[in-house]
PDB file of C-alpha atoms (C1' of nucleotides) in Angstrom:
ATOM      1  CA  MET A   1      28.881  67.177  85.653  1.00  0.00           C
ATOM      2  CA  PRO A   2      27.512  63.803  84.856  1.00  0.00           C
ATOM      3  CA  GLU A   3      28.556  60.389  86.016  1.00  0.00           C
ATOM      4  CA  LEU A   4      26.518  57.296  85.248  1.00  0.00           C
ATOM      5  CA  PRO A   5      23.563  58.102  87.560  1.00  0.00           C
ATOM      6  CA  GLU A   6      23.128  61.567  86.077  1.00  0.00           C
ATOM      7  CA  VAL A   7      23.338  60.220  82.512  1.00  0.00           C
ATOM      8  CA  GLU A   8      20.792  57.510  83.351  1.00  0.00           C
ATOM      9  CA  THR A   9      18.471  60.165  84.778  1.00  0.00           C
ATOM     10  CA  VAL A  10      18.817  62.233  81.613  1.00  0.00           C
ATOM     11  CA  CYS A  11      18.091  59.191  79.411  1.00  0.00           C
ATOM     12  CA  ARG A  12      14.970  58.306  81.397  1.00  0.00           C
ATOM     13  CA  ARG A  13      13.636  61.811  80.931  1.00  0.00           C
ATOM     14  CA  LEU A  14      14.523  62.106  77.244  1.00  0.00           C
ATOM     15  CA  ARG A  15      13.225  58.656  76.245  1.00  0.00           C
ATOM     16  CA  PRO A  16       9.473  59.439  76.412  1.00  0.00           C
ATOM     17  CA  PHE A  17      10.044  62.891  74.929  1.00  0.00           C
ATOM     18  CA  VAL A  18      11.933  61.962  71.766  1.00  0.00           C
ATOM     19  CA  SER A  19      10.887  58.373  71.077  1.00  0.00           C
ATOM     20  CA  GLY A  20       8.959  58.094  67.824  1.00  0.00           C
ATOM     21  CA  LYS A  21       9.788  61.642  66.746  1.00  0.00           C
ATOM     22  CA  THR A  22      11.188  62.448  63.306  1.00  0.00           C
ATOM     23  CA  ILE A  23      13.934  65.047  62.901  1.00  0.00           C
ATOM     24  CA  THR A  24      12.974  67.822  60.470  1.00  0.00           C
ATOM     25  CA  ALA A  25      15.748  70.336  61.209  1.00  0.00           C
ATOM     26  CA  VAL A  26      19.126  70.441  62.914  1.00  0.00           C
ATOM     27  CA  ASP A  27      20.867  73.720  63.699  1.00  0.00           C
ATOM     28  CA  VAL A  28      24.531  73.503  64.623  1.00  0.00           C
ATOM     29  CA  LEU A  29      25.457  76.741  66.372  1.00  0.00           C
ATOM     30  CA  ASP A  30      28.922  75.552  67.410  1.00  0.00           C
ATOM     31  CA  ALA A  31      30.592  72.930  65.248  1.00  0.00           C
ATOM     32  CA  LYS A  32      33.043  72.000  67.977  1.00  0.00           C
ATOM     33  CA  ILE A  33      30.444  69.685  69.514  1.00  0.00           C
ATOM     34  CA  ILE A  34      30.162  67.566  66.349  1.00  0.00           C
ATOM     35  CA  ARG A  35      32.700  64.770  65.877  1.00  0.00           C
ATOM     36  CA  GLY A  36      33.449  62.425  63.011  1.00  0.00           C
ATOM     37  CA  HIS A  37      31.719  64.343  60.199  1.00  0.00           C
ATOM     38  CA  GLU A  38      31.624  67.867  58.900  1.00  0.00           C
ATOM     39  CA  PRO A  39      28.600  69.559  60.491  1.00  0.00           C
ATOM     40  CA  ASP A  40      26.652  69.905  57.221  1.00  0.00           C
ATOM     41  CA  ILE A  41      27.176  66.243  56.354  1.00  0.00           C
ATOM     42  CA  TRP A  42      26.226  65.304  59.902  1.00  0.00           C
ATOM     43  CA  THR A  43      23.046  67.377  59.683  1.00  0.00           C
ATOM     44  CA  GLN A  44      22.063  65.898  56.324  1.00  0.00           C
ATOM     45  CA  GLN A  45      22.341  62.375  57.708  1.00  0.00           C
ATOM     46  CA  LEU A  46      20.032  63.230  60.610  1.00  0.00           C
ATOM     47  CA  LEU A  47      17.226  64.837  58.585  1.00  0.00           C
ATOM     48  CA  GLY A  48      14.292  62.474  58.223  1.00  0.00           C
ATOM     49  CA  GLU A  49      15.613  60.057  60.838  1.00  0.00           C
ATOM     50  CA  THR A  50      13.151  58.888  63.476  1.00  0.00           C
ATOM     51  CA  ILE A  51      14.415  58.400  67.038  1.00  0.00           C
ATOM     52  CA  GLN A  52      13.411  54.866  68.021  1.00  0.00           C
ATOM     53  CA  ASP A  53      14.697  54.856  71.587  1.00  0.00           C
ATOM     54  CA  VAL A  54      17.223  56.367  74.007  1.00  0.00           C
ATOM     55  CA  GLU A  55      19.795  54.020  75.500  1.00  0.00           C
ATOM     56  CA  ARG A  56      22.783  54.465  77.799  1.00  0.00           C
ATOM     57  CA  ARG A  57      26.212  52.836  77.697  1.00  0.00           C
ATOM     58  CA  GLY A  58      28.502  53.960  80.491  1.00  0.00           C
ATOM     59  CA  LYS A  59      28.305  57.754  80.524  1.00  0.00           C
ATOM     60  CA  PHE A  60      27.262  57.892  76.855  1.00  0.00           C
ATOM     61  CA  ILE A  61      23.735  58.663  75.630  1.00  0.00           C
ATOM     62  CA  LEU A  62      22.670  56.635  72.582  1.00  0.00           C
ATOM     63  CA  PHE A  63      19.818  57.940  70.434  1.00  0.00           C
ATOM     64  CA  LYS A  64      18.743  54.925  68.377  1.00  0.00           C
ATOM     65  CA  LEU A  65      17.783  56.167  64.908  1.00  0.00           C
ATOM     66  CA  THR A  66      16.113  54.580  61.925  1.00  0.00           C
ATOM     67  CA  ASN A  67      19.634  54.185  60.556  1.00  0.00           C
ATOM     68  CA  GLY A  68      22.422  53.972  63.114  1.00  0.00           C
ATOM     69  CA  TYR A  69      22.939  55.847  66.363  1.00  0.00           C
ATOM     70  CA  LEU A  70      23.606  59.359  67.537  1.00  0.00           C
ATOM     71  CA  VAL A  71      26.135  58.970  70.367  1.00  0.00           C
ATOM     72  CA  SER A  72      26.477  61.872  72.787  1.00  0.00           C
ATOM     73  CA  HIS A  73      28.722  62.479  75.788  1.00  0.00           C
ATOM     74  CA  LEU A  74      27.922  65.368  78.143  1.00  0.00           C
ATOM     75  CA  ARG A  75      31.472  65.529  79.565  1.00  0.00           C
ATOM     76  CA  MET A  76      31.464  68.199  82.286  1.00  0.00           C
ATOM     77  CA  GLU A  77      28.443  70.389  81.672  1.00  0.00           C
ATOM     78  CA  GLY A  78      26.448  69.239  78.654  1.00  0.00           C
ATOM     79  CA  LYS A  79      22.656  69.368  79.003  1.00  0.00           C
ATOM     80  CA  PHE A  80      19.694  68.388  76.832  1.00  0.00           C
ATOM     81  CA  TYR A  81      16.576  70.497  77.236  1.00  0.00           C
ATOM     82  CA  PRO A  82      13.262  69.341  75.718  1.00  0.00           C
ATOM     83  CA  HIS A  83      10.778  71.990  74.627  1.00  0.00           C
ATOM     84  CA  GLY A  84       7.222  71.635  73.380  1.00  0.00           C
ATOM     85  CA  GLU A  85       7.743  74.268  70.735  1.00  0.00           C
ATOM     86  CA  THR A  86      10.349  76.434  69.021  1.00  0.00           C
ATOM     87  CA  VAL A  87      12.470  78.252  71.601  1.00  0.00           C
ATOM     88  CA  SER A  88      15.197  80.841  71.050  1.00  0.00           C
ATOM     89  CA  PRO A  89      18.717  79.551  71.700  1.00  0.00           C
ATOM     90  CA  VAL A  90      20.403  80.979  74.774  1.00  0.00           C
ATOM     91  CA  LYS A  91      24.031  81.855  75.444  1.00  0.00           C
ATOM     92  CA  HIS A  92      25.406  78.314  75.561  1.00  0.00           C
ATOM     93  CA  THR A  93      23.000  76.557  73.204  1.00  0.00           C
ATOM     94  CA  HIS A  94      25.125  74.772  70.591  1.00  0.00           C
ATOM     95  CA  VAL A  95      22.783  72.357  68.792  1.00  0.00           C
ATOM     96  CA  VAL A  96      19.013  72.516  68.210  1.00  0.00           C
ATOM     97  CA  PHE A  97      16.916  69.602  66.930  1.00  0.00           C
ATOM     98  CA  THR A  98      13.423  70.248  65.588  1.00  0.00           C
ATOM     99  CA  PHE A  99      10.886  67.433  65.222  1.00  0.00           C
ATOM    100  CA  SER A 100       7.941  66.987  62.862  1.00  0.00           C
ATOM    101  CA  ASP A 101       5.427  67.705  65.641  1.00  0.00           C
ATOM    102  CA  GLY A 102       7.019  71.140  66.235  1.00  0.00           C
ATOM    103  CA  SER A 103       8.770  70.213  69.465  1.00  0.00           C
ATOM    104  CA  THR A 104      12.494  70.836  69.880  1.00  0.00           C
ATOM    105  CA  LEU A 105      15.516  69.539  71.777  1.00  0.00           C
ATOM    106  CA  HIS A 106      18.316  71.940  72.717  1.00  0.00           C
ATOM    107  CA  TYR A 107      21.867  70.940  73.602  1.00  0.00           C
ATOM    108  CA  ASN A 108      23.532  73.443  75.952  1.00  0.00           C
ATOM    109  CA  ASP A 109      27.101  73.219  77.171  1.00  0.00           C
ATOM    110  CA  VAL A 110      28.916  76.029  78.999  1.00  0.00           C
ATOM    111  CA  ARG A 111      32.359  74.519  78.554  1.00  0.00           C
ATOM    112  CA  LYS A 112      31.829  72.950  75.124  1.00  0.00           C
ATOM    113  CA  PHE A 113      33.519  69.698  76.155  1.00  0.00           C
ATOM    114  CA  GLY A 114      30.538  67.546  75.204  1.00  0.00           C
ATOM    115  CA  THR A 115      30.370  65.626  71.922  1.00  0.00           C
ATOM    116  CA  MET A 116      27.907  64.172  69.410  1.00  0.00           C
ATOM    117  CA  GLU A 117      28.810  61.607  66.808  1.00  0.00           C
ATOM    118  CA  LEU A 118      26.923  59.452  64.307  1.00  0.00           C
ATOM    119  CA  LYS A 119      27.648  55.728  64.218  1.00  0.00           C
ATOM    120  CA  THR A 120      26.388  52.946  61.998  1.00  0.00           C
ATOM    121  CA  ASN A 121      24.857  49.951  63.740  1.00  0.00           C
ATOM    122  CA  GLU A 122      27.873  47.908  62.694  1.00  0.00           C
ATOM    123  CA  ALA A 123      30.445  50.374  64.037  1.00  0.00           C
ATOM    124  CA  LEU A 124      28.676  51.320  67.279  1.00  0.00           C
ATOM    125  CA  TYR A 125      30.266  48.859  69.672  1.00  0.00           C
ATOM    126  CA  VAL A 126      33.412  47.908  67.749  1.00  0.00           C
ATOM    127  CA  THR A 127      34.893  51.389  67.284  1.00  0.00           C
ATOM    128  CA  PRO A 128      35.906  53.990  69.864  1.00  0.00           C
ATOM    129  CA  PRO A 129      34.577  55.286  72.097  1.00  0.00           C
ATOM    130  CA  LEU A 130      32.193  52.450  73.023  1.00  0.00           C
ATOM    131  CA  SER A 131      34.682  49.743  72.081  1.00  0.00           C
ATOM    132  CA  LEU A 132      36.977  51.011  74.841  1.00  0.00           C
ATOM    133  CA  LEU A 133      34.492  50.563  77.679  1.00  0.00           C
ATOM    134  CA  ALA A 134      34.437  47.789  80.245  1.00  0.00           C
ATOM    135  CA  LEU A 135      31.129  45.975  80.838  1.00  0.00           C
ATOM    136  CA  GLU A 136      28.252  47.810  82.480  1.00  0.00           C
ATOM    137  CA  PRO A 137      28.774  47.802  86.269  1.00  0.00           C
ATOM    138  CA  PHE A 138      25.480  45.942  86.821  1.00  0.00           C
ATOM    139  CA  ASP A 139      26.474  43.136  84.432  1.00  0.00           C
ATOM    140  CA  PRO A 140      26.789  39.845  86.362  1.00  0.00           C
ATOM    141  CA  ASN A 141      29.998  39.161  84.437  1.00  0.00           C
ATOM    142  CA  VAL A 142      31.669  42.039  86.305  1.00  0.00           C
ATOM    143  CA  THR A 143      33.106  39.910  89.095  1.00  0.00           C
ATOM    144  CA  ALA A 144      35.598  40.575  91.860  1.00  0.00           C
ATOM    145  CA  GLU A 145      37.716  37.745  90.451  1.00  0.00           C
ATOM    146  CA  ALA A 146      38.005  39.394  87.027  1.00  0.00           C
ATOM    147  CA  LEU A 147      38.701  42.824  88.501  1.00  0.00           C
ATOM    148  CA  HIS A 148      41.241  41.379  90.927  1.00  0.00           C
ATOM    149  CA  GLU A 149      43.138  39.647  88.109  1.00  0.00           C
ATOM    150  CA  ARG A 150      43.236  42.883  86.147  1.00  0.00           C
ATOM    151  CA  MET A 151      44.421  44.940  89.110  1.00  0.00           C
ATOM    152  CA  LYS A 152      47.117  42.479  90.103  1.00  0.00           C
ATOM    153  CA  ARG A 153      48.844  43.212  86.809  1.00  0.00           C
ATOM    154  CA  MET A 154      49.051  46.949  87.503  1.00  0.00           C
ATOM    155  CA  ASN A 155      52.411  48.333  88.511  1.00  0.00           C
ATOM    156  CA  VAL A 156      51.868  51.354  90.704  1.00  0.00           C
ATOM    157  CA  ARG A 157      48.430  52.612  89.814  1.00  0.00           C
ATOM    158  CA  ALA A 158      46.319  53.949  92.679  1.00  0.00           C
ATOM    159  CA  ILE A 159      42.950  52.264  93.185  1.00  0.00           C
ATOM    160  CA  LYS A 160      41.114  55.537  92.664  1.00  0.00           C
ATOM    161  CA  THR A 161      42.817  56.158  89.323  1.00  0.00           C
ATOM    162  CA  ALA A 162      42.095  52.595  88.235  1.00  0.00           C
ATOM    163  CA  LEU A 163      38.398  52.887  89.120  1.00  0.00           C
ATOM    164  CA  LEU A 164      38.069  56.125  87.150  1.00  0.00           C
ATOM    165  CA  ASP A 165      39.429  54.374  84.040  1.00  0.00           C
ATOM    166  CA  GLN A 166      36.310  53.510  82.023  1.00  0.00           C
ATOM    167  CA  SER A 167      38.120  50.633  80.315  1.00  0.00           C
ATOM    168  CA  ILE A 168      38.480  48.995  83.742  1.00  0.00           C
ATOM    169  CA  PHE A 169      35.233  49.903  85.494  1.00  0.00           C
ATOM    170  CA  VAL A 170      32.343  51.823  83.946  1.00  0.00           C
ATOM    171  CA  GLY A 171      30.260  54.583  85.425  1.00  0.00           C
ATOM    172  CA  LEU A 172      32.198  56.044  88.341  1.00  0.00           C
ATOM    173  CA  GLY A 173      33.390  59.650  88.216  1.00  0.00           C
ATOM    174  CA  ASN A 174      35.067  61.811  90.801  1.00  0.00           C
ATOM    175  CA  ILE A 175      32.124  62.028  93.206  1.00  0.00           C
ATOM    176  CA  TYR A 176      31.084  58.398  93.213  1.00  0.00           C
ATOM    177  CA  VAL A 177      34.601  56.964  93.245  1.00  0.00           C
ATOM    178  CA  ASP A 178      35.382  58.864  96.467  1.00  0.00           C
ATOM    179  CA  GLU A 179      32.098  57.673  98.003  1.00  0.00           C
ATOM    180  CA  THR A 180      32.746  54.092  96.893  1.00  0.00           C
ATOM    181  CA  LEU A 181      36.221  53.968  98.421  1.00  0.00           C
ATOM    182  CA  PHE A 182      35.005  55.493 101.684  1.00  0.00           C
ATOM    183  CA  ARG A 183      32.231  52.935 101.995  1.00  0.00           C
ATOM    184  CA  ALA A 184      34.648  50.127 101.183  1.00  0.00           C
ATOM    185  CA  GLY A 185      37.205  51.414 103.703  1.00  0.00           C
ATOM    186  CA  ILE A 186      39.958  51.585 101.086  1.00  0.00           C
ATOM    187  CA  HIS A 187      42.404  54.506 100.937  1.00  0.00           C
ATOM    188  CA  PRO A 188      42.349  56.150  97.491  1.00  0.00           C
ATOM    189  CA  THR A 189      46.142  56.038  97.120  1.00  0.00           C
ATOM    190  CA  ARG A 190      46.419  52.300  97.774  1.00  0.00           C
ATOM    191  CA  PRO A 191      48.093  50.643  94.778  1.00  0.00           C
ATOM    192  CA  ALA A 192      45.326  48.706  93.020  1.00  0.00           C
ATOM    193  CA  ALA A 193      47.576  45.652  92.860  1.00  0.00           C
ATOM    194  CA  THR A 194      47.697  45.404  96.665  1.00  0.00           C
ATOM    195  CA  LEU A 195      43.949  44.902  97.163  1.00  0.00           C
ATOM    196  CA  SER A 196      42.899  41.448  98.285  1.00  0.00           C
ATOM    197  CA  LEU A 197      40.103  39.623  96.486  1.00  0.00           C
ATOM    198  CA  GLU A 198      37.838  40.415  99.436  1.00  0.00           C
ATOM    199  CA  GLU A 199      38.691  44.117  99.225  1.00  0.00           C
ATOM    200  CA  VAL A 200      38.031  44.167  95.481  1.00  0.00           C
ATOM    201  CA  GLU A 201      34.646  42.564  96.107  1.00  0.00           C
ATOM    202  CA  ALA A 202      33.866  45.213  98.733  1.00  0.00           C
ATOM    203  CA  VAL A 203      34.772  47.924  96.240  1.00  0.00           C
ATOM    204  CA  ARG A 204      32.630  46.329  93.518  1.00  0.00           C
ATOM    205  CA  GLN A 205      29.642  45.954  95.827  1.00  0.00           C
ATOM    206  CA  GLU A 206      29.879  49.508  97.139  1.00  0.00           C
ATOM    207  CA  ALA A 207      30.299  50.923  93.635  1.00  0.00           C
ATOM    208  CA  VAL A 208      27.108  49.186  92.506  1.00  0.00           C
ATOM    209  CA  ALA A 209      25.308  50.328  95.666  1.00  0.00           C
ATOM    210  CA  VAL A 210      26.415  53.947  95.260  1.00  0.00           C
ATOM    211  CA  LEU A 211      25.451  54.038  91.586  1.00  0.00           C
ATOM    212  CA  THR A 212      22.087  52.385  92.270  1.00  0.00           C
ATOM    213  CA  GLU A 213      21.212  54.709  95.152  1.00  0.00           C
ATOM    214  CA  ALA A 214      22.274  57.750  93.146  1.00  0.00           C
ATOM    215  CA  ILE A 215      20.053  56.714  90.209  1.00  0.00           C
ATOM    216  CA  GLU A 216      17.131  56.320  92.614  1.00  0.00           C
ATOM    217  CA  ARG A 217      17.772  59.864  93.834  1.00  0.00           C
ATOM    218  CA  GLY A 218      18.054  61.376  90.364  1.00  0.00           C
ATOM    219  CA  GLY A 219      21.825  61.924  90.601  1.00  0.00           C
ATOM    220  CA  SER A 220      23.792  64.534  92.543  1.00  0.00           C
ATOM    221  CA  THR A 221      23.528  68.281  92.076  1.00  0.00           C
ATOM    222  CA  ILE A 222      26.786  69.749  93.368  1.00  0.00           C
ATOM    223  CA  ARG A 223      27.366  72.761  91.201  1.00  0.00           C
ATOM    224  CA  SER A 224      25.521  72.912  87.939  1.00  0.00           C
ATOM    225  CA  TYR A 225      23.923  69.562  87.162  1.00  0.00           C
ATOM    226  CA  THR A 226      20.188  69.490  86.628  1.00  0.00           C
ATOM    227  CA  ASN A 227      18.063  66.988  84.753  1.00  0.00           C
ATOM    228  CA  PRO A 228      16.382  67.975  81.447  1.00  0.00           C
ATOM    229  CA  ASP A 229      13.459  69.459  83.396  1.00  0.00           C
ATOM    230  CA  GLY A 230      15.867  71.747  85.237  1.00  0.00           C
ATOM    231  CA  ALA A 231      15.342  69.832  88.484  1.00  0.00           C
ATOM    232  CA  ALA A 232      18.132  68.969  90.911  1.00  0.00           C
ATOM    233  CA  GLY A 233      19.055  65.482  92.071  1.00  0.00           C
ATOM    234  CA  THR A 234      19.193  64.704  95.788  1.00  0.00           C
ATOM    235  CA  PHE A 235      22.058  62.231  96.212  1.00  0.00           C
ATOM    236  CA  GLN A 236      24.369  65.087  97.249  1.00  0.00           C
ATOM    237  CA  GLU A 237      22.471  65.123 100.552  1.00  0.00           C
ATOM    238  CA  THR A 238      23.855  61.689 101.376  1.00  0.00           C
ATOM    239  CA  LEU A 239      27.502  62.156 100.400  1.00  0.00           C
ATOM    240  CA  TYR A 240      29.904  60.903 103.056  1.00  0.00           C
ATOM    241  CA  VAL A 241      33.187  62.413 101.832  1.00  0.00           C
ATOM    242  CA  TYR A 242      32.874  64.285  98.519  1.00  0.00           C
ATOM    243  CA  GLY A 243      32.775  68.000  99.313  1.00  0.00           C
ATOM    244  CA  GLN A 244      32.830  67.200 103.045  1.00  0.00           C
ATOM    245  CA  THR A 245      36.381  68.439 103.695  1.00  0.00           C
ATOM    246  CA  GLY A 246      36.771  69.310 107.380  1.00  0.00           C
ATOM    247  CA  GLU A 247      33.408  67.809 108.298  1.00  0.00           C
ATOM    248  CA  PRO A 248      33.398  64.955 110.816  1.00  0.00           C
ATOM    249  CA  CYS A 249      33.622  61.449 109.386  1.00  0.00           C
ATOM    250  CA  ARG A 250      30.283  59.734 109.984  1.00  0.00           C
ATOM    251  CA  ASN A 251      32.125  56.673 111.278  1.00  0.00           C
ATOM    252  CA  CYS A 252      34.887  58.042 113.512  1.00  0.00           C
ATOM    253  CA  GLY A 253      34.157  61.765 113.820  1.00  0.00           C
ATOM    254  CA  ARG A 254      37.574  62.889 112.669  1.00  0.00           C
ATOM    255  CA  PRO A 255      37.733  65.500 109.913  1.00  0.00           C
ATOM    256  CA  ILE A 256      37.482  64.416 106.277  1.00  0.00           C
ATOM    257  CA  GLU A 257      40.622  65.373 104.367  1.00  0.00           C
ATOM    258  CA  LYS A 258      41.195  66.416 100.770  1.00  0.00           C
ATOM    259  CA  MET A 259      44.241  65.764  98.638  1.00  0.00           C
ATOM    260  CA  LYS A 260      45.187  65.819  94.966  1.00  0.00           C
ATOM    261  CA  LEU A 261      45.432  62.442  93.222  1.00  0.00           C
ATOM    262  CA  GLY A 262      45.837  62.034  89.497  1.00  0.00           C
ATOM    263  CA  GLY A 263      44.891  65.664  89.061  1.00  0.00           C
ATOM    264  CA  ARG A 264      41.548  65.200  90.811  1.00  0.00           C
ATOM    265  CA  GLY A 265      40.398  66.503  94.172  1.00  0.00           C
ATOM    266  CA  THR A 266      40.204  63.443  96.401  1.00  0.00           C
ATOM    267  CA  HIS A 267      38.167  63.261  99.622  1.00  0.00           C
ATOM    268  CA  TYR A 268      38.743  60.591 102.243  1.00  0.00           C
ATOM    269  CA  CYS A 269      38.901  59.734 105.926  1.00  0.00           C
ATOM    270  CA  PRO A 270      42.547  59.049 106.834  1.00  0.00           C
ATOM    271  CA  HIS A 271      41.439  56.975 109.823  1.00  0.00           C
ATOM    272  CA  CYS A 272      38.710  54.778 108.306  1.00  0.00           C
ATOM    273  CA  GLN A 273      40.304  54.197 104.897  1.00  0.00           C
ATOM    274  CA  THR A 274      43.452  52.093 104.846  1.00  0.00           C
TER     275      THR A 274
ATOM    276  C1'  DA B   1      43.458  91.052  89.457  1.00  0.00           C
ATOM    277  C1'  DG B   2      45.001  86.726  89.087  1.00  0.00           C
ATOM    278  C1'  DC B   3      45.007  82.059  90.103  1.00  0.00           C
ATOM    279  C1'  DA B   4      43.060  77.679  91.390  1.00  0.00           C
ATOM    280  C1'  DC B   5      39.242  74.931  91.052  1.00  0.00           C
ATOM    281  C1'  DT B   6      35.268  72.287  88.700  1.00  0.00           C
ATOM    282  C1'  DG B   7      31.006  66.262  87.922  1.00  0.00           C
ATOM    283  C1'  DT B   8      35.365  64.011  81.732  1.00  0.00           C
ATOM    284  C1'  DT B   9      38.055  62.313  78.314  1.00  0.00           C
ATOM    285  C1'  DT B  10      42.086  61.944  75.269  1.00  0.00           C
ATOM    286  C1'  DA B  11      46.431  63.324  73.032  1.00  0.00           C
ATOM    287  C1'  DC B  12      50.911  63.370  74.015  1.00  0.00           C
ATOM    288  C1'  DA B  13      55.333  62.807  76.625  1.00  0.00           C
ATOM    289  C1'  DT B  14      58.064  60.018  79.382  1.00  0.00           C
TER     290       DT B  14
ATOM    291  C1'  DT C   1      52.926  49.198  77.490  1.00  0.00           C
ATOM    292  C1'  DA C   2      51.663  51.849  81.342  1.00  0.00           C
ATOM    293  C1'  DT C   3      51.175  55.912  83.691  1.00  0.00           C
ATOM    294  C1'  DG C   4      51.250  60.927  84.425  1.00  0.00           C
ATOM    295  C1'  DT C   5      50.265  65.565  82.683  1.00  0.00           C
ATOM    296  C1'  DA C   6      48.194  69.077  79.971  1.00  0.00           C
ATOM    297  C1'  DA C   7      44.582  70.598  77.232  1.00  0.00           C
ATOM    298  C1'  DA C   8      39.895  71.274  75.443  1.00  0.00           C
ATOM    299  C1'  DC C   9      36.506  75.828  77.734  1.00  0.00           C
ATOM    300  C1'  DA C  10      33.863  78.944  80.692  1.00  0.00           C
ATOM    301  C1'  DG C  11      32.529  80.295  85.080  1.00  0.00           C
ATOM    302  C1'  DT C  12      33.063  80.828  90.050  1.00  0.00           C
ATOM    303  C1'  DG C  13      35.308  81.739  94.353  1.00  0.00           C
ATOM    304  C1'  DC C  14      39.186  83.115  97.076  1.00  0.00           C
TER     305       DC C  14
END
DNA sequence: AGCACTGTTTACAT
DNA sequence: TATGTAAACAGTGC
């Protein structure tokens, strides 16, 4: 489900809902979601904590607590649903937070890939997973020069695979990486080390543009993603290649093709991307 | 019915 | 070390 634009959309919706609220109960219905602590220990540490703010780092959601952070990753299908009152859990509800004002926050996840973990302030950025991330894509220190140097040292790695690696570039997933490479005119199988500085800059610029536009449109709803209000995003309406197999390329009119690369479905125009 | 596919990450093998 | 593959899980579509 979520790449950076979807996670940002979720954070923007959750921030006004949970900020300032104190946790009075936590129900763990499936312990698989909880990482780092035993579920009862994890629950005990959360009771009485007040959520100060909701932040985002890459595709991670950070609930800033009175003491430390609750770090959550939605992986493929995780969803947070805010409710004004107590609501019965449904089939794939795995964690329920109750606040002192009676409102609740449900975590639902059909595939149970998502995670939640408590971190101290000291450990947050210097331990995995956040310690493994590259800078935020909008950080001015993310330059074509730095990316180019990094890619030149790669042996055979395809540019698409490199861009999906969150330790190299943050925020792209399978939808937005295909869109980025189409817009930049770069073939997904090109070895990353063969890109010129100018091509790397084109990729960087298009990645930022795609992510920015997708945030403005509330993300992409392809299969199951919705925001915490249950609403769909609209960026899927503007996709050029992802899910457009067989459709005419908007530049040259020839059919968009799909191949398998690094285990991921990969959409591209064989004529416009070189 | 059975298999391939799905927006992510990481553990493990090579 | 770097890269590729399988696995975590459930649902959907062919």
